[in-house]
mmCIF file of C-alpha atoms and ligand atoms in Angstrom:
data_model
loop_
_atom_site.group_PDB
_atom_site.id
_atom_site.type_symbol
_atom_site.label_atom_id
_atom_site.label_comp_id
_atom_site.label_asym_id
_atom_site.label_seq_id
_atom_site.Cartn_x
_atom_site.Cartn_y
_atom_site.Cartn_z
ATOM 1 C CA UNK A 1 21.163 -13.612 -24.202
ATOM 2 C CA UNK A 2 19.983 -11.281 -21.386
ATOM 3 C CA UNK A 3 19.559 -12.874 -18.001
ATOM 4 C CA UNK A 4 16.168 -12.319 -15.739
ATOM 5 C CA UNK A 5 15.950 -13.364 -12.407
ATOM 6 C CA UNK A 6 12.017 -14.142 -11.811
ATOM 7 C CA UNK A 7 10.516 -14.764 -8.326
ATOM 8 C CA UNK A 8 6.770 -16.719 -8.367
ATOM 9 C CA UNK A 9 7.375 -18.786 -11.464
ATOM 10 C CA UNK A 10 5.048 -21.651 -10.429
ATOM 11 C CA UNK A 11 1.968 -19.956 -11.552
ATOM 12 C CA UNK A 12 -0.312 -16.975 -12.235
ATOM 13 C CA UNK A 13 1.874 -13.613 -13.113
ATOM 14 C CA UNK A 14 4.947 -14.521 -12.462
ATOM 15 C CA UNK A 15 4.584 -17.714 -14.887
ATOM 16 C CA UNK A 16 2.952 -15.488 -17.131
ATOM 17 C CA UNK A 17 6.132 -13.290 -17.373
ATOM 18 C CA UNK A 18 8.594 -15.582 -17.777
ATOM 19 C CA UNK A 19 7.205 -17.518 -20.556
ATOM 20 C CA UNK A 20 6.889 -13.811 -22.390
ATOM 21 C CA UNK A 21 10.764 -12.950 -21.137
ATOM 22 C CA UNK A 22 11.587 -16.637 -22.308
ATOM 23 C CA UNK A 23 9.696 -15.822 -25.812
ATOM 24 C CA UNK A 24 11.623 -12.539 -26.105
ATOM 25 C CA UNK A 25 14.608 -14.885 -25.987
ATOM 26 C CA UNK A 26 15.737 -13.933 -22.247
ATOM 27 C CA UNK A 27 17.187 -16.923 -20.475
ATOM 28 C CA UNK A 28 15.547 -17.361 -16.993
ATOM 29 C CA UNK A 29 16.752 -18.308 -13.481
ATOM 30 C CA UNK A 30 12.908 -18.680 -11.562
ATOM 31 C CA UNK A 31 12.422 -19.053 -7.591
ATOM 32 C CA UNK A 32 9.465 -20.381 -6.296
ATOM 33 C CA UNK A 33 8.265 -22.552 -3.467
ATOM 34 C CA UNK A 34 6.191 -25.104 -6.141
ATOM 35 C CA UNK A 35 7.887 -26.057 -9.374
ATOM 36 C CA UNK A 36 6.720 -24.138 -12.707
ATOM 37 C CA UNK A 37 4.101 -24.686 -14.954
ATOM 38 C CA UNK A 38 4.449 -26.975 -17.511
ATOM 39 C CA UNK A 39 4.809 -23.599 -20.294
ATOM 40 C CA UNK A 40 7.733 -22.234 -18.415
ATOM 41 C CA UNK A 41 9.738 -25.610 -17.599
ATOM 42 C CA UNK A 42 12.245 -24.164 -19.943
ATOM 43 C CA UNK A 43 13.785 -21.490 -17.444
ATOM 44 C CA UNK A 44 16.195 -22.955 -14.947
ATOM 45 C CA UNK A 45 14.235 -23.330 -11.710
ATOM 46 C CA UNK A 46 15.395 -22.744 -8.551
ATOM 47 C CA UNK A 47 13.233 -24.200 -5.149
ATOM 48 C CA UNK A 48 12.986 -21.467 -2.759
ATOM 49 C CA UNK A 49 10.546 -20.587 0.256
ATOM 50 C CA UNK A 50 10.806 -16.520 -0.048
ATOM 51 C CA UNK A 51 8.681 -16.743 3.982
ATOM 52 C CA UNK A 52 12.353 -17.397 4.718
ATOM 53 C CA UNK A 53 14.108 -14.481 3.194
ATOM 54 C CA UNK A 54 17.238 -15.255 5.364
ATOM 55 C CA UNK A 55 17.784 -18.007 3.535
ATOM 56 C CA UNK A 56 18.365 -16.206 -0.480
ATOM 57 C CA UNK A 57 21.593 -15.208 -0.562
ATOM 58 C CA UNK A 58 22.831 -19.108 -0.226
ATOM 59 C CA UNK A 59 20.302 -20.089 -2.611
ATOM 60 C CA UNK A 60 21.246 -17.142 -4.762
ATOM 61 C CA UNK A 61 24.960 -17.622 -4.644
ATOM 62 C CA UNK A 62 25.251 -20.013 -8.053
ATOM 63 C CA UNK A 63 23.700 -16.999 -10.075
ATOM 64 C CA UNK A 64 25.654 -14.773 -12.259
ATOM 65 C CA UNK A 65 25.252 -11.928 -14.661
ATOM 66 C CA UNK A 66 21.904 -10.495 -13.665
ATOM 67 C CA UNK A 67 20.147 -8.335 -16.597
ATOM 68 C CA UNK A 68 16.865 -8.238 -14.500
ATOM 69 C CA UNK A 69 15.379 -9.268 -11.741
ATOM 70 C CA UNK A 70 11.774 -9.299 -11.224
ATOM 71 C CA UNK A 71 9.946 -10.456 -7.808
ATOM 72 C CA UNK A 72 6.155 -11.602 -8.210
ATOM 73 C CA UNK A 73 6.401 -13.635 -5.330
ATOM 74 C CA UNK A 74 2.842 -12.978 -3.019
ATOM 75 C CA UNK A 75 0.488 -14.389 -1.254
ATOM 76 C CA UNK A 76 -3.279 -12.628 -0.443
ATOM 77 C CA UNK A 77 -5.113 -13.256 2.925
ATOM 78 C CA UNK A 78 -7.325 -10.371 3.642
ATOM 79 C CA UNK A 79 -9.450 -9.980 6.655
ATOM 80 C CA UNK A 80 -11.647 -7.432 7.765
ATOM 81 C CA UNK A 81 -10.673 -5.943 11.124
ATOM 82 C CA UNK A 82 -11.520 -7.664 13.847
ATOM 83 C CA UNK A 83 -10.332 -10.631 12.306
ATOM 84 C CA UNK A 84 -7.094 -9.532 11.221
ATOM 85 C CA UNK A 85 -4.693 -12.783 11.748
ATOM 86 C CA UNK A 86 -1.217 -11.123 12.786
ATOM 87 C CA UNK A 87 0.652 -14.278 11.183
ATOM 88 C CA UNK A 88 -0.667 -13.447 7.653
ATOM 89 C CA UNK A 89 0.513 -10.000 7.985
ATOM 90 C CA UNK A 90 3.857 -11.815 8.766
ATOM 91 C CA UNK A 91 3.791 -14.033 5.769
ATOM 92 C CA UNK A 92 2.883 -11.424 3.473
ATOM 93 C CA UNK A 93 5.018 -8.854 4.848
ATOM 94 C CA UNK A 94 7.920 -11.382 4.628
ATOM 95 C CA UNK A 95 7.084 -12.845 1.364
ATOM 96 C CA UNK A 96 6.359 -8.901 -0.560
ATOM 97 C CA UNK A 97 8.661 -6.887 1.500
ATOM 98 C CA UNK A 98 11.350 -8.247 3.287
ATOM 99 C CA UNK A 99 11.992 -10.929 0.564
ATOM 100 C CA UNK A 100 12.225 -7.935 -2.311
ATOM 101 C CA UNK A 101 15.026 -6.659 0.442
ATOM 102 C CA UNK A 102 17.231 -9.611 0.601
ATOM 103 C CA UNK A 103 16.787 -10.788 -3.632
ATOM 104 C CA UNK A 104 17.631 -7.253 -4.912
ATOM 105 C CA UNK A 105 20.466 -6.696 -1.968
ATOM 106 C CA UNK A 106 22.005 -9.874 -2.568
ATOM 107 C CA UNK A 107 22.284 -9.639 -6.567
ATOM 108 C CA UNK A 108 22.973 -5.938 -6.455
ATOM 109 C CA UNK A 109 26.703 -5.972 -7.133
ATOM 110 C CA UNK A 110 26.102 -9.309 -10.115
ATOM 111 C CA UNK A 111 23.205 -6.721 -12.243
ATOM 112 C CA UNK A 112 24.725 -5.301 -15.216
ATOM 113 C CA UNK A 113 24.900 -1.693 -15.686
ATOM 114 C CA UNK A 114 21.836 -0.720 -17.769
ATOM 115 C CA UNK A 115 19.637 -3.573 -15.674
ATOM 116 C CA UNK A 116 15.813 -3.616 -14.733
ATOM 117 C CA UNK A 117 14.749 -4.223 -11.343
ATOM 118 C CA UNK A 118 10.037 -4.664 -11.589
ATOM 119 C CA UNK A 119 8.840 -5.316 -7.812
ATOM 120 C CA UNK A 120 5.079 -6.789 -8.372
ATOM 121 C CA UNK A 121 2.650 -4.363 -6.009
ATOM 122 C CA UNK A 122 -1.024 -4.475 -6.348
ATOM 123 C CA UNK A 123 -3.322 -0.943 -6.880
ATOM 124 C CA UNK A 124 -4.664 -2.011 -2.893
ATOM 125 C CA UNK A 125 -1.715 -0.321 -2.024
ATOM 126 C CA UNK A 126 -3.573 2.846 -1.334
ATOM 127 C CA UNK A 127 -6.021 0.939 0.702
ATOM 128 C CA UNK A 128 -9.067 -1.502 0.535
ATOM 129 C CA UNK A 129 -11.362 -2.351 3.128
ATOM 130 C CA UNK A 130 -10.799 -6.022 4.190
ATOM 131 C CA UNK A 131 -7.228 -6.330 2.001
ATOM 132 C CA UNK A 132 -5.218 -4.259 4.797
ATOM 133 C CA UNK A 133 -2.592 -5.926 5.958
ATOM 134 C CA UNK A 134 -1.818 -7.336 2.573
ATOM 135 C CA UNK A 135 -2.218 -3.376 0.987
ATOM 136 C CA UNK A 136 0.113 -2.170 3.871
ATOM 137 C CA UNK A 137 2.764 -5.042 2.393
ATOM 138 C CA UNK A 138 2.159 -3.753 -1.330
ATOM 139 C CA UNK A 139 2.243 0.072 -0.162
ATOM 140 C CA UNK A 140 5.905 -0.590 0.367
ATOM 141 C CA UNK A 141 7.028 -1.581 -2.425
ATOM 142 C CA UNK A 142 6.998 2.655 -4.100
ATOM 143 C CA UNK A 143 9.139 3.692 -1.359
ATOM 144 C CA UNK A 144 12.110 0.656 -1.693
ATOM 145 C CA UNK A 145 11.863 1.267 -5.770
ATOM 146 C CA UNK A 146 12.287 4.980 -5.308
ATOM 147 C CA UNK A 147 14.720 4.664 -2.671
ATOM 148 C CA UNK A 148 16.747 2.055 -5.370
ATOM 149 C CA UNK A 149 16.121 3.765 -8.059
ATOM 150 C CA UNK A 150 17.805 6.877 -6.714
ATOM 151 C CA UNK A 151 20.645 4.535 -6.158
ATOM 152 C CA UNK A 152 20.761 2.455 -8.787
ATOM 153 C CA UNK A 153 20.784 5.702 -10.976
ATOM 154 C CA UNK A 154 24.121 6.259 -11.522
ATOM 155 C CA UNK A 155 24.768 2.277 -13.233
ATOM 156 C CA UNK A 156 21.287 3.527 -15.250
ATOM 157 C CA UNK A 157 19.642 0.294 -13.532
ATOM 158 C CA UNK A 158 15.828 1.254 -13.385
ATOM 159 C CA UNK A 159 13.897 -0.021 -10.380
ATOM 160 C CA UNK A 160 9.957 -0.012 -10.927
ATOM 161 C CA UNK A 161 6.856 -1.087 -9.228
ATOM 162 C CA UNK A 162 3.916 -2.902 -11.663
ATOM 163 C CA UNK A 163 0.951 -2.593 -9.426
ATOM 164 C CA UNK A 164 -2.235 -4.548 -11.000
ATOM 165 C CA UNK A 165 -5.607 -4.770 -10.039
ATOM 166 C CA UNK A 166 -7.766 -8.021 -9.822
ATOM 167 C CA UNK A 167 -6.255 -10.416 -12.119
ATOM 168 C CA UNK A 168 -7.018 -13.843 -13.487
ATOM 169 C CA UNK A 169 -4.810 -16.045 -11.544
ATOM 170 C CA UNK A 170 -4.981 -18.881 -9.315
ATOM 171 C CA UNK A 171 -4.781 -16.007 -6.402
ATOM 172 C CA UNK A 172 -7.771 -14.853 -7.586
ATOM 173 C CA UNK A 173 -9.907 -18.017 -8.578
ATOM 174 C CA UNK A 174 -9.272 -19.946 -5.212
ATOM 175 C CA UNK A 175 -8.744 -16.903 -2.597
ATOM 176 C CA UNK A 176 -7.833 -19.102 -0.413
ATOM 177 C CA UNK A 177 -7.379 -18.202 3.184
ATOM 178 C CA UNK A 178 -8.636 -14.435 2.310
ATOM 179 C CA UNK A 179 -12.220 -13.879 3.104
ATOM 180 C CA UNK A 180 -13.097 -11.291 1.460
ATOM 181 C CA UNK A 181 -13.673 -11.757 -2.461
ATOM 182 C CA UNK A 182 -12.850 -9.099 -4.937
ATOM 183 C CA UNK A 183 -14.988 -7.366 -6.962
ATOM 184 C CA UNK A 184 -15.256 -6.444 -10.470
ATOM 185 C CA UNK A 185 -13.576 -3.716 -11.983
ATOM 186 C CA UNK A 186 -15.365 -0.669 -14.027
ATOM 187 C CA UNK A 187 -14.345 -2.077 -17.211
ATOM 188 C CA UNK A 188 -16.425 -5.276 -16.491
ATOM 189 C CA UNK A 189 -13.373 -7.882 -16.665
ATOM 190 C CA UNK A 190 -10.437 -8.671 -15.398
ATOM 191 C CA UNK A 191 -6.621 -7.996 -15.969
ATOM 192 C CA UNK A 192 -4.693 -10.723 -18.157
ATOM 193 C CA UNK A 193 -1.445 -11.874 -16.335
ATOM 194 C CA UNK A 194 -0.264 -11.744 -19.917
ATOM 195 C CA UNK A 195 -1.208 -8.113 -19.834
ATOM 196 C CA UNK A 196 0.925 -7.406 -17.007
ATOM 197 C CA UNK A 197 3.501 -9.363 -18.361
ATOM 198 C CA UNK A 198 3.295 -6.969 -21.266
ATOM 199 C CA UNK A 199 3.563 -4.206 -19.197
ATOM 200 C CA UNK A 200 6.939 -5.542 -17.454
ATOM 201 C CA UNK A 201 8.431 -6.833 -20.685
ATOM 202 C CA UNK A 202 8.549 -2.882 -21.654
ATOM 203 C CA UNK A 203 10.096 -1.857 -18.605
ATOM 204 C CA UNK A 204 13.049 -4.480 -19.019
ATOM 205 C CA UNK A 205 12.934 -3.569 -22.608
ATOM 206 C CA UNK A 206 14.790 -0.929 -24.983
ATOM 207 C CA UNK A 207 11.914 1.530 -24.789
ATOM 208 C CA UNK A 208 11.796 1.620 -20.645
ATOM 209 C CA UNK A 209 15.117 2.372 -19.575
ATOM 210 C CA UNK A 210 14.066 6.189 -19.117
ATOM 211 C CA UNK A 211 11.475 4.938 -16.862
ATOM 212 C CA UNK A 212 12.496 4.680 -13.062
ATOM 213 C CA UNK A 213 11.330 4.822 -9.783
ATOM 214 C CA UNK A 214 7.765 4.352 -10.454
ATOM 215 C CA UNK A 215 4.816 3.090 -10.060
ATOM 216 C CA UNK A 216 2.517 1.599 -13.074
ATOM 217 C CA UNK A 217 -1.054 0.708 -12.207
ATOM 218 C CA UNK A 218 -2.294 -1.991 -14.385
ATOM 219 C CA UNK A 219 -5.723 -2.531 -12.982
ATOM 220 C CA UNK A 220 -9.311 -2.237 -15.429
ATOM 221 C CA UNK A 221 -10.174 0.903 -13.462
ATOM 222 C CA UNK A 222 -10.692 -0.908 -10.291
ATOM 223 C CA UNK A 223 -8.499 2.465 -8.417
ATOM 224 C CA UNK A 224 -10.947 4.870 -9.983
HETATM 225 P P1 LIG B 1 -0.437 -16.970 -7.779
HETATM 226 O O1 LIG B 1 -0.934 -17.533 -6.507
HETATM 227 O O2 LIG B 1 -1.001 -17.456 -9.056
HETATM 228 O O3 LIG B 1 1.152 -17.089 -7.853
HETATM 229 C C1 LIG B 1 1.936 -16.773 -6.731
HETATM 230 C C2 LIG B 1 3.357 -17.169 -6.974
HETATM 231 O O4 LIG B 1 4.114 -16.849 -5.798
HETATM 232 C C3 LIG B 1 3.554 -18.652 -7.226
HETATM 233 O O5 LIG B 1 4.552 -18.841 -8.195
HETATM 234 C C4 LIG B 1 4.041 -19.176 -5.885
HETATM 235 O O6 LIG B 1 4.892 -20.293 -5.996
HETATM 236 C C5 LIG B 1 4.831 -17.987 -5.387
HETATM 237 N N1 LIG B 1 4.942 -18.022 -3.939
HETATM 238 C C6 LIG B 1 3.960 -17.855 -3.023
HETATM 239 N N2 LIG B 1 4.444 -18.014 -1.788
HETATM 240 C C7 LIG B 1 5.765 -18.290 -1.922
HETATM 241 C C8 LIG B 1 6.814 -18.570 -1.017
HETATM 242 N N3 LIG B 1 6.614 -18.606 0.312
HETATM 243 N N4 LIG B 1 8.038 -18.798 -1.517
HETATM 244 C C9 LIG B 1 8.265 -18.782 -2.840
HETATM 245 N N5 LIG B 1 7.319 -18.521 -3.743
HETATM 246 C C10 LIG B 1 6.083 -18.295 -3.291
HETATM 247 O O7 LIG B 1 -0.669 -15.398 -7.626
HETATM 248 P P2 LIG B 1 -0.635 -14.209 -8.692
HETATM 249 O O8 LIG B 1 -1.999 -13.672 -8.783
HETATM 250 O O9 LIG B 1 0.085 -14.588 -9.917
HETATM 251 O O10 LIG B 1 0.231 -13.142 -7.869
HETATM 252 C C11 LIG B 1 1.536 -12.778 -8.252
HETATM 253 C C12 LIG B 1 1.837 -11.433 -7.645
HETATM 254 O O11 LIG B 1 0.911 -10.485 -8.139
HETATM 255 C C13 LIG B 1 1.704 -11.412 -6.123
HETATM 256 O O12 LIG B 1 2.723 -10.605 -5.576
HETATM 257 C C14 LIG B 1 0.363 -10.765 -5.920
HETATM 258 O O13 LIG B 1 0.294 -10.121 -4.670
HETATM 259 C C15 LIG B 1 0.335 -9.799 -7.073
HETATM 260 N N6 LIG B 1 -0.978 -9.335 -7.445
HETATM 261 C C16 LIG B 1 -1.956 -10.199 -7.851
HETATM 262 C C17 LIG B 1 -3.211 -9.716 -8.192
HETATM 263 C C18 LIG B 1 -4.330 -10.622 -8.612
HETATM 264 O O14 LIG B 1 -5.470 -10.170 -8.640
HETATM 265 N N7 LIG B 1 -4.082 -11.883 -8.950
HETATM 266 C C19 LIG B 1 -3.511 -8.280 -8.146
HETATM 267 C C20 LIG B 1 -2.407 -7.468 -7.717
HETATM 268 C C21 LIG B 1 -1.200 -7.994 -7.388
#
């Protein structure tokens, strides 16, 4: 069976996508810094604190023959300015960017040709009052898909960003350290995780390997 590498297993989207991968019959290797939720304990789990990216390629080196990787890894503090905290742009910028870096650089040469690489970004990434510092850390995420898709290309590995809006996780039910609550979109609920599952399951499926280098915003109208 095809092989998914799944970052942020423990709970909300990331849970939500590898019970549907694990459904579809994948077979799942899952990072995350909390073990996984009791509907996903059957993918093989792997501890891992992705604030450290340094520290992936050791704990990626007993995984083999990679058919996808996705990274839903993230945390959210948001702060308006003037109380911007410089260590949560750290965490988040570690966490979202630098950890999608080290995961996708350190499996590159174990992906199959024909692989799927989804990056998790949010629809912030154009910029929300209050979110910036996290939106800044999701705004990346287009630019290191189209840079990998480009070269990814010739092994026809697609490399993809699934950018939601507000969506009903944990994230969003206990915001945490963020202080400033999100809002409801124009279509008057929420996004499913199972919806953006949905959404990623077709990009790693038979029907999305033309797709590459985008950017899919999954979000209830909340960017309109
Ligand atoms: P969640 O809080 O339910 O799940 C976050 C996941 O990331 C958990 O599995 C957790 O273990 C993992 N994680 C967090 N910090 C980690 C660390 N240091 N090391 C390893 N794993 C860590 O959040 P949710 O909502 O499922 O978010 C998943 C992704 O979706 C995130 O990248 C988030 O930014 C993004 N997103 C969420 C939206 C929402 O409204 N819930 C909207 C847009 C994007």
């Amino acid at each position: 069976s095809r092989h998914a590498v799944v970052t942020g297993v423990s709970s909300g989207i990331g849970a939500a996508i590898a019970a549907r991968l694990l459904d579809e019959g994948w077979r799942i290797t899952g990072l995350s810094r909390t073990a996984p939720a009791h509907a996903v304990t059957r993918l093989h789990w792997i501890p891992a604190d992705l604030s450290r990216p340094e520290g992936l390629p050791e704990v990626l080196a007993p995984v083999s023959g990679v058919d996808a990787i996705v990274h839903a890894a993230g945390v959210q503090r948001s702060a308006r300015l003037g109380e911007l905290d410089p260590e949560d742009g750290s965490l988040m910028w570690r966490i979202h960017v630098q950890a999608a870096g080290v995961l996708v650089d350190t499996l590159v040469d174990r992906v199959a040709d024909g692989g799927r690489v989804v990056l998790v970004g949010s629809r912030t990434m154009t910029g929300v009052p209050g979110k910036s510092q996290y939106a800044a850390t999701k705004a990346a995420l287009p630019a290191l898909a189209r840079s990998w898709a480009a070269e990814l290309a010739p092994r026809a590995v697609t490399v993809n960003v699934v950018a939601p809006g507000p969506t009903d996780t944990p994230m969003l039910r206990d915001p945490g350290r963020s202080r400033t609550p999100p809002v409801m979109p124009p279509l008057g609920r929420l996004v499913r995780a199972e919806e953006v599952a949905g959404l990623t399951s077709f990009l790693l499926g038979p029907e999305g390997g033309a797709v590459t280098g985008q950017t899919l915003v999954m979000c209830a109208g909340a960017s309109l």
